[in-house]
C-alpha cells in the first residue's frame, strides 16, 4: 500500500492568501494535488495546520483524509511526521508540497516502479536539482519520525543518498510558488 502526504499546514504569509485555494488551469490547487494521485496511491492524507476550516470542506468531498498538525509552525518536517503517523499500513509514501501545483502522473508511475524494484527513495530531478514529490520507503519512516524540530527531511535524504533513485523530469519538479509574482509565473508557464 502506498500513501501520499500532502502538506497544507502553512500560513501562506508571503502569498497573502491561502495558496491551496488558488486556481491553476481552472482547478483549486488542493484539488489538483489530491486528484493527481488518483490511481497511483491507496491513501491520501492532507496535513492541515493554519486555518484548517478553509480546506476541510473541500477535502471532505474528496477521497482524501485530513489530519491537523498542532505544531505546524515548527515547519515542514513536523507536518510530514504528522502525515506519516497517519499512514498506518503503508509501505511507502510520497512527500507532497502544497505549493507545487504541477505534478506529472508519468513521474509518479515511474517513481512507484523504481520503488518496487528496491529504491528506498525516489525523486524527480531537473537540470541537476532534486525536486518533489519524493517517494520514501516505509523502512525510512522511523528516521523521519525521529527528526527533532531543528532537523529537516533532508537529513534522512542525505543519509540514504546511495539508495536514492533520481528520475529525470521537467521543470515542474522544481517549481512551486510563495508570492503573488511566483503564482502568476506558474500560471503562465504551465
XYZ file of N, CA and C in Angstrom:
570
model
N 0.845 -1.182 0.000
C 0.000 0.000 0.000
C 0.889 1.244 0.000
N 0.545 2.199 -0.847
C 1.324 3.434 -0.972
C 0.457 4.615 -0.555
N 1.075 5.563 0.136
C 0.367 6.753 0.585
C 0.963 8.022 0.007
N 0.221 9.103 0.172
C 0.708 10.439 -0.186
C 0.388 11.363 0.973
N 1.401 12.081 1.437
C 1.224 13.081 2.488
C 1.302 14.443 1.811
N 0.171 15.131 1.771
C 0.084 16.441 1.126
C 0.178 17.509 2.212
N 1.227 18.313 2.148
C 1.468 19.325 3.175
C 0.665 20.585 2.868
N -0.265 20.909 3.769
C -1.153 22.057 3.577
C -1.337 22.833 4.876
N -0.330 22.813 5.734
C -0.463 23.382 7.076
C 0.030 24.817 7.197
N 0.777 25.296 6.222
C 1.423 26.603 6.342
C 0.475 27.786 6.305
N 1.031 28.935 6.638
C 0.244 30.166 6.732
C 0.136 30.924 5.413
N 0.930 30.582 4.418
C 0.948 31.306 3.135
C 1.189 32.797 3.349
N 2.041 33.144 4.306
C 2.223 34.547 4.689
C 2.772 35.408 3.552
N 3.695 34.894 2.758
C 4.238 35.691 1.649
C 3.237 35.843 0.514
N 2.307 34.884 0.417
C 1.305 34.942 -0.634
C 0.198 35.928 -0.281
N -0.109 36.021 1.018
C -1.166 36.934 1.442
C -2.552 36.321 1.430
N -2.681 35.106 0.940
C -3.943 34.357 0.934
C -3.591 32.878 0.841
N -4.531 31.994 1.216
C -4.222 30.554 1.208
C -3.885 30.040 -0.198
N -2.666 29.540 -0.366
C -2.198 29.082 -1.679
C -3.026 27.925 -2.219
N -3.458 27.058 -1.345
C -4.167 25.869 -1.812
C -5.583 26.161 -2.293
N -6.060 27.379 -2.033
C -7.384 27.778 -2.508
C -7.308 28.592 -3.800
N -6.111 28.770 -4.325
C -5.937 29.450 -5.609
C -6.143 28.437 -6.735
N -6.371 28.947 -7.934
C -6.625 28.068 -9.076
C -5.445 28.030 -10.043
N -5.219 26.856 -10.573
C -4.295 26.638 -11.684
C -5.094 25.861 -12.727
N -5.157 26.381 -13.930
C -5.911 25.740 -15.017
C -7.358 25.454 -14.608
N -7.976 26.401 -13.894
C -9.382 26.283 -13.531
C -9.689 25.326 -12.397
N -8.682 24.870 -11.690
C -8.891 23.910 -10.602
C -8.137 24.375 -9.361
N -8.777 24.264 -8.205
C -8.111 24.635 -6.962
C -6.844 23.800 -6.784
N -5.791 24.424 -6.273
C -4.522 23.720 -6.067
C -4.728 22.482 -5.201
N -5.507 22.589 -4.123
C -5.731 21.430 -3.242
C -6.375 20.285 -4.013
N -7.333 20.586 -4.887
C -7.978 19.532 -5.678
C -6.995 18.913 -6.675
N -6.156 19.747 -7.292
C -5.147 19.234 -8.234
C -4.228 18.242 -7.542
N -3.792 18.613 -6.332
C -2.862 17.755 -5.596
C -3.509 16.433 -5.202
N -4.747 16.474 -4.792
C -5.456 15.242 -4.421
C -5.707 14.387 -5.670
N -6.172 15.021 -6.735
C -6.572 14.281 -7.935
C -5.415 13.637 -8.692
N -4.231 14.270 -8.695
C -3.118 13.717 -9.474
C -2.682 12.351 -8.943
N -2.962 12.078 -7.680
C -2.557 10.798 -7.090
C -3.612 9.703 -7.261
N -4.731 10.042 -7.883
C -5.785 9.060 -8.128
C -5.240 7.929 -8.996
N -5.440 6.694 -8.549
C -4.958 5.539 -9.289
C -3.479 5.239 -9.080
N -2.793 6.068 -8.303
C -1.365 5.873 -8.035
C -1.158 5.391 -6.604
N -1.840 6.038 -5.661
C -1.676 5.693 -4.243
C -2.980 5.140 -3.683
N -2.854 4.467 -2.554
C -4.015 3.871 -1.899
C -4.606 4.780 -0.826
N -3.782 5.681 -0.302
C -4.234 6.535 0.793
C -3.617 7.915 0.641
N -4.467 8.952 0.715
C -4.012 10.335 0.636
C -4.365 11.024 1.944
N -3.362 11.640 2.568
C -3.571 12.362 3.822
C -3.114 13.803 3.618
N -4.022 14.739 3.856
C -3.694 16.161 3.777
C -3.426 16.643 5.196
N -2.248 17.209 5.411
C -1.877 17.703 6.741
C -2.219 19.185 6.816
N -3.108 19.504 7.741
C -3.580 20.873 7.929
C -2.970 21.470 9.184
N -2.988 22.789 9.267
C -2.473 23.476 10.449
C -3.141 24.823 10.592
N -2.660 25.803 9.836
C -3.193 27.162 9.890
C -4.564 27.207 9.215
N -5.569 27.677 9.936
C -6.935 27.835 9.418
C -7.434 26.608 8.644
N -7.486 25.467 9.301
C -7.906 24.236 8.610
C -9.340 24.289 8.089
N -10.158 25.136 8.700
C -11.562 25.222 8.291
C -11.720 25.653 6.833
N -10.691 26.270 6.255
C -10.762 26.673 4.846
C -10.681 25.481 3.896
N -9.985 24.439 4.308
C -9.749 23.301 3.420
C -10.579 22.066 3.746
N -11.008 21.928 4.990
C -11.736 20.717 5.402
C -12.959 20.435 4.527
N -13.820 21.429 4.215
C -14.985 21.110 3.371
C -14.604 20.570 1.991
N -13.517 21.055 1.435
C -13.068 20.592 0.116
C -12.515 19.172 0.219
N -11.695 18.934 1.227
C -11.106 17.602 1.410
C -12.193 16.574 1.692
N -13.192 16.967 2.470
C -14.278 16.040 2.809
C -15.075 15.595 1.585
N -15.023 16.359 0.503
C -15.722 15.989 -0.732
C -14.839 15.128 -1.643
N -13.638 14.834 -1.197
C -12.706 14.025 -1.992
C -12.540 12.664 -1.321
N -11.653 11.860 -1.877
C -11.365 10.568 -1.243
C -10.072 10.629 -0.431
N -9.726 11.833 0.013
C -8.552 12.006 0.873
C -9.002 12.160 2.321
N -8.069 11.911 3.224
C -8.305 12.134 4.648
C -7.525 13.377 5.053
N -7.813 13.897 6.221
C -7.031 15.023 6.723
C -6.688 14.797 8.185
N -5.560 15.381 8.576
C -5.128 15.390 9.972
C -4.635 16.803 10.265
N -4.683 17.173 11.520
C -4.221 18.506 11.911
C -2.903 18.394 12.660
N -1.946 19.172 12.217
C -0.657 19.277 12.892
C -0.722 20.498 13.808
N -0.876 20.255 15.088
C -0.948 21.357 16.055
C 0.369 22.123 16.116
N 1.454 21.479 15.717
C 2.782 22.102 15.777
C 3.255 22.569 14.400
N 2.328 22.960 13.533
C 2.683 23.299 12.153
C 3.691 24.439 12.050
N 3.757 25.301 13.045
C 4.715 26.416 12.997
C 6.159 25.932 13.119
N 6.337 24.668 13.498
C 7.689 24.096 13.584
C 8.237 23.707 12.213
N 7.423 23.798 11.184
C 7.912 23.592 9.828
C 7.456 22.321 9.145
N 7.984 22.161 7.936
C 7.582 21.072 7.054
C 7.835 19.694 7.652
N 8.960 19.510 8.315
C 9.258 18.194 8.894
C 8.201 17.794 9.903
N 7.756 18.753 10.691
C 6.713 18.489 11.682
C 5.430 18.011 10.997
N 5.078 18.666 9.909
C 3.866 18.274 9.182
C 4.027 16.918 8.506
N 5.206 16.655 7.940
C 5.427 15.357 7.306
C 5.348 14.244 8.343
N 5.912 14.480 9.514
C 5.836 13.490 10.590
C 4.381 13.225 10.970
N 3.570 14.281 11.045
C 2.147 14.119 11.359
C 1.468 13.255 10.299
N 1.777 13.517 9.039
C 1.187 12.743 7.951
C 1.640 11.299 7.935
N 2.933 11.071 8.132
C 3.467 9.703 8.160
C 2.808 8.910 9.282
N 2.581 9.543 10.416
C 1.927 8.866 11.550
C 0.514 8.412 11.200
N -0.107 9.087 10.242
C -1.474 8.739 9.840
C -1.515 7.687 8.729
N -0.365 7.241 8.269
C -0.304 6.291 7.151
C -0.107 4.855 7.611
N -0.797 4.467 8.615
C -0.666 3.108 9.134
C -0.907 2.091 8.016
N -0.002 1.143 7.912
C -0.149 0.090 6.913
C 0.449 0.410 5.556
N 0.971 1.615 5.374
C 1.564 1.969 4.077
C 3.012 1.497 4.002
N 3.379 1.010 2.832
C 4.730 0.506 2.588
C 5.665 1.579 2.040
N 5.074 2.678 1.575
C 5.844 3.805 1.043
C 4.937 5.025 1.050
N 5.556 6.215 0.990
C 4.761 7.444 0.988
C 5.452 8.539 0.196
N 4.656 9.258 -0.577
C 5.129 10.454 -1.259
C 5.043 11.636 -0.299
N 6.064 12.474 -0.300
C 6.043 13.756 0.393
C 5.677 14.790 -0.663
N 4.509 15.428 -0.479
C 3.951 16.323 -1.491
C 3.871 17.740 -0.932
N 4.513 18.679 -1.608
C 4.463 20.073 -1.182
C 3.144 20.701 -1.628
N 2.503 21.416 -0.721
C 1.220 22.040 -1.030
C 1.308 23.171 -2.032
N 2.489 23.724 -2.220
C 2.620 24.837 -3.159
C 3.296 24.418 -4.461
N 3.168 23.143 -4.787
C 3.690 22.625 -6.053
C 2.504 22.112 -6.869
N 1.841 23.013 -7.591
C 0.575 22.648 -8.232
C 0.687 21.785 -9.476
N 1.886 21.659 -10.031
C 2.049 20.860 -11.243
C 2.877 19.623 -10.907
N 2.237 18.472 -10.954
C 2.911 17.191 -10.738
C 2.486 16.281 -11.882
N 3.435 15.650 -12.498
C 3.151 14.783 -13.645
C 2.908 13.341 -13.200
N 1.794 12.803 -13.668
C 1.420 11.436 -13.321
C 2.436 10.417 -13.841
N 3.056 10.700 -14.992
C 4.042 9.753 -15.521
C 5.226 9.616 -14.570
N 5.643 10.716 -13.928
C 6.708 10.619 -12.921
C 6.248 9.754 -11.755
N 5.025 9.967 -11.275
C 4.525 9.201 -10.127
C 4.566 7.704 -10.426
N 4.157 7.327 -11.634
C 4.188 5.911 -12.022
C 5.619 5.380 -12.060
N 6.531 6.167 -12.632
C 7.942 5.757 -12.683
C 8.527 5.631 -11.278
N 8.149 6.547 -10.386
C 8.656 6.505 -9.008
C 8.193 5.235 -8.307
N 6.928 4.893 -8.472
C 6.398 3.672 -7.852
C 7.120 2.450 -8.419
N 7.335 2.418 -9.723
C 8.049 1.284 -10.330
C 9.476 1.174 -9.808
N 10.163 2.304 -9.656
C 11.536 2.292 -9.120
C 11.540 1.786 -7.686
N 10.556 2.215 -6.901
C 10.444 1.754 -5.510
C 10.188 0.243 -5.473
N 9.321 -0.237 -6.347
C 9.023 -1.674 -6.390
C 10.261 -2.495 -6.746
N 11.203 -1.877 -7.455
C 12.445 -2.564 -7.827
C 13.526 -2.401 -6.769
N 13.209 -1.804 -5.624
C 14.083 -1.730 -4.444
C 14.638 -0.362 -4.069
N 14.302 0.704 -4.762
C 14.780 2.032 -4.356
C 14.148 2.416 -3.014
N 14.958 2.919 -2.095
C 14.446 3.366 -0.784
C 13.825 4.752 -0.881
N 14.322 5.554 -1.817
C 13.791 6.888 -2.071
C 13.834 7.144 -3.565
N 12.850 7.919 -4.033
C 12.816 8.292 -5.442
C 12.435 9.766 -5.523
N 13.197 10.524 -6.312
C 12.913 11.949 -6.513
C 12.984 12.292 -7.992
N 12.212 13.309 -8.396
C 12.425 13.849 -9.731
C 13.643 14.768 -9.694
N 14.291 14.930 -10.826
C 15.438 15.841 -10.915
C 15.332 16.605 -12.229
N 15.690 17.881 -12.183
C 15.672 18.716 -13.391
C 16.898 19.613 -13.368
N 17.694 19.553 -14.426
C 18.932 20.346 -14.521
C 19.811 20.197 -13.282
N 19.913 18.972 -12.775
C 20.775 18.696 -11.628
C 20.191 19.050 -10.280
N 18.972 19.558 -10.256
C 18.343 19.956 -8.993
C 17.236 18.961 -8.635
N 17.325 18.391 -7.431
C 16.304 17.453 -6.963
C 15.021 18.211 -6.641
N 13.896 17.562 -6.957
C 12.605 18.192 -6.732
C 11.680 17.337 -5.890
N 10.393 17.591 -6.048
C 9.338 16.896 -5.311
C 8.255 16.494 -6.294
N 7.434 15.525 -5.920
C 7.378 14.805 -4.647
C 8.416 13.679 -4.559
N 8.876 13.455 -3.342
C 9.829 12.390 -3.050
C 9.050 11.193 -2.523
N 9.379 10.005 -3.002
C 8.767 8.771 -2.508
C 9.736 8.115 -1.529
N 9.256 7.870 -0.305
C 10.065 7.250 0.748
C 9.557 5.850 1.044
N 10.470 4.901 1.152
C 10.131 3.556 1.586
C 9.774 3.575 3.074
N 8.909 2.687 3.476
C 8.466 2.581 4.871
C 9.627 2.349 5.828
N 10.702 1.745 5.354
C 11.861 1.494 6.217
C 12.509 2.793 6.704
N 12.168 3.913 6.073
C 12.714 5.217 6.477
C 11.764 6.001 7.383
N 10.550 5.491 7.582
C 9.561 6.232 8.374
C 10.045 6.515 9.792
N 10.671 5.525 10.441
C 11.127 5.748 11.822
C 12.174 6.854 11.899
N 13.046 6.924 10.896
C 14.037 8.008 10.873
C 13.353 9.364 10.692
N 12.333 9.394 9.875
C 11.578 10.636 9.673
C 10.886 11.032 10.974
N 10.254 10.065 11.615
C 9.541 10.345 12.867
C 10.488 10.748 13.991
N 11.756 10.345 13.911
C 12.737 10.662 14.957
C 13.390 12.036 14.775
N 13.113 12.722 13.669
C 13.706 14.048 13.459
C 13.269 15.001 14.562
N 14.209 15.798 15.066
C 13.802 16.803 16.053
C 13.377 18.066 15.315
N 12.838 19.024 16.042
C 12.230 20.185 15.386
C 13.223 21.048 14.613
N 14.505 20.893 14.880
C 15.519 21.666 14.162
C 16.069 20.933 12.939
N 15.627 19.703 12.722
C 16.119 18.907 11.599
C 15.072 18.850 10.491
N 15.554 18.732 9.271
C 14.635 18.631 8.140
C 14.714 17.232 7.536
N 13.790 16.954 6.655
C 13.745 15.667 5.969
C 15.013 15.463 5.134
N 15.679 16.549 4.775
C 16.936 16.431 4.023
C 17.953 15.563 4.760
N 17.905 15.571 6.085
C 18.836 14.746 6.864
C 18.674 13.274 6.485
N 17.432 12.828 6.379
C 17.155 11.436 6.004
C 17.564 11.201 4.548
N 17.266 12.160 3.693
C 17.619 12.029 2.276
C 19.132 11.884 2.115
N 19.893 12.750 2.771
C 21.361 12.694 2.651
C 21.938 11.418 3.258
N 21.335 10.937 4.327
C 21.832 9.715 4.977
C 21.666 8.485 4.085
N 20.766 8.566 3.123
C 20.485 7.414 2.256
C 20.694 7.755 0.784
N 21.612 8.655 0.520
C 21.849 9.094 -0.852
C 22.195 7.943 -1.792
N 22.865 6.924 -1.278
C 23.240 5.784 -2.117
C 22.045 4.899 -2.461
N 20.925 5.101 -1.789
C 19.702 4.324 -2.057
C 18.624 5.203 -2.687
N 19.040 6.350 -3.222
C 18.132 7.368 -3.743
C 18.147 7.325 -5.264
N 17.032 6.966 -5.853
C 16.946 6.939 -7.313
C 16.380 8.265 -7.804
N 17.016 8.810 -8.824
C 16.595 10.087 -9.399
C 16.023 9.845 -10.784
N 14.883 10.466 -11.054
C 14.218 10.311 -12.343
C 14.205 11.666 -13.037
N 14.836 11.728 -14.196
C 14.876 12.979 -14.959
C 13.446 13.414 -15.261
N 13.145 14.652 -14.927
C 11.790 15.184 -15.066
C 11.862 16.598 -15.621
N 10.719 17.165 -15.841
C 10.665 18.526 -16.363
C 10.805 19.575 -15.270
N 10.688 20.818 -15.692
C 10.819 21.952 -14.782
C 9.757 21.943 -13.680
N 8.630 21.294 -13.940
C 7.556 21.220 -12.943
C 8.083 20.709 -11.608
N 9.069 19.807 -11.637
C 9.561 19.133 -10.428
C 10.247 20.077 -9.450
N 10.690 21.232 -9.941
C 11.376 22.190 -9.065
C 10.615 23.516 -9.005
N 9.330 23.475 -9.386
C 8.525 24.695 -9.434
C 7.488 24.705 -8.322
N 7.541 25.760 -7.516
C 6.496 25.994 -6.520
C 6.204 27.490 -6.523
N 5.319 27.936 -5.643
C 5.047 29.371 -5.583
C 4.830 29.814 -4.142
N 5.442 30.955 -3.825
C 5.342 31.517 -2.478
C 4.781 32.931 -2.472
N 4.882 33.625 -3.596
C 4.448 35.024 -3.675
C 3.455 35.182 -4.823
N 2.716 36.302 -4.857
C 1.813 36.537 -5.994
C 2.554 36.520 -7.335
N 3.795 37.008 -7.351
C 4.581 37.006 -8.590
C 4.911 35.572 -9.023
N 5.275 34.729 -8.054
C 5.535 33.313 -8.354
C 4.284 32.651 -8.931
N 3.147 32.947 -8.323
C 1.870 32.359 -8.746
C 1.574 32.727 -10.203
N 1.746 33.999 -10.549
C 1.498 34.440 -11.926
C 2.452 33.741 -12.892
N 3.704 33.585 -12.484
C 4.702 32.908 -13.316
C 4.300 31.450 -13.567
N 3.850 30.767 -12.509
C 3.437 29.364 -12.634
C 2.226 29.252 -13.560
N 1.258 30.148 -13.399
C 0.058 30.105 -14.250
C 0.419 30.288 -15.725
N 1.338 31.185 -16.011
C 1.728 31.434 -17.405
C 2.536 30.280 -17.984
N 3.434 29.739 -17.177
C 4.349 28.702 -17.659
C 3.652 27.371 -17.907
N 2.694 27.039 -17.060
C 2.064 25.730 -17.161
C 0.618 25.851 -17.585
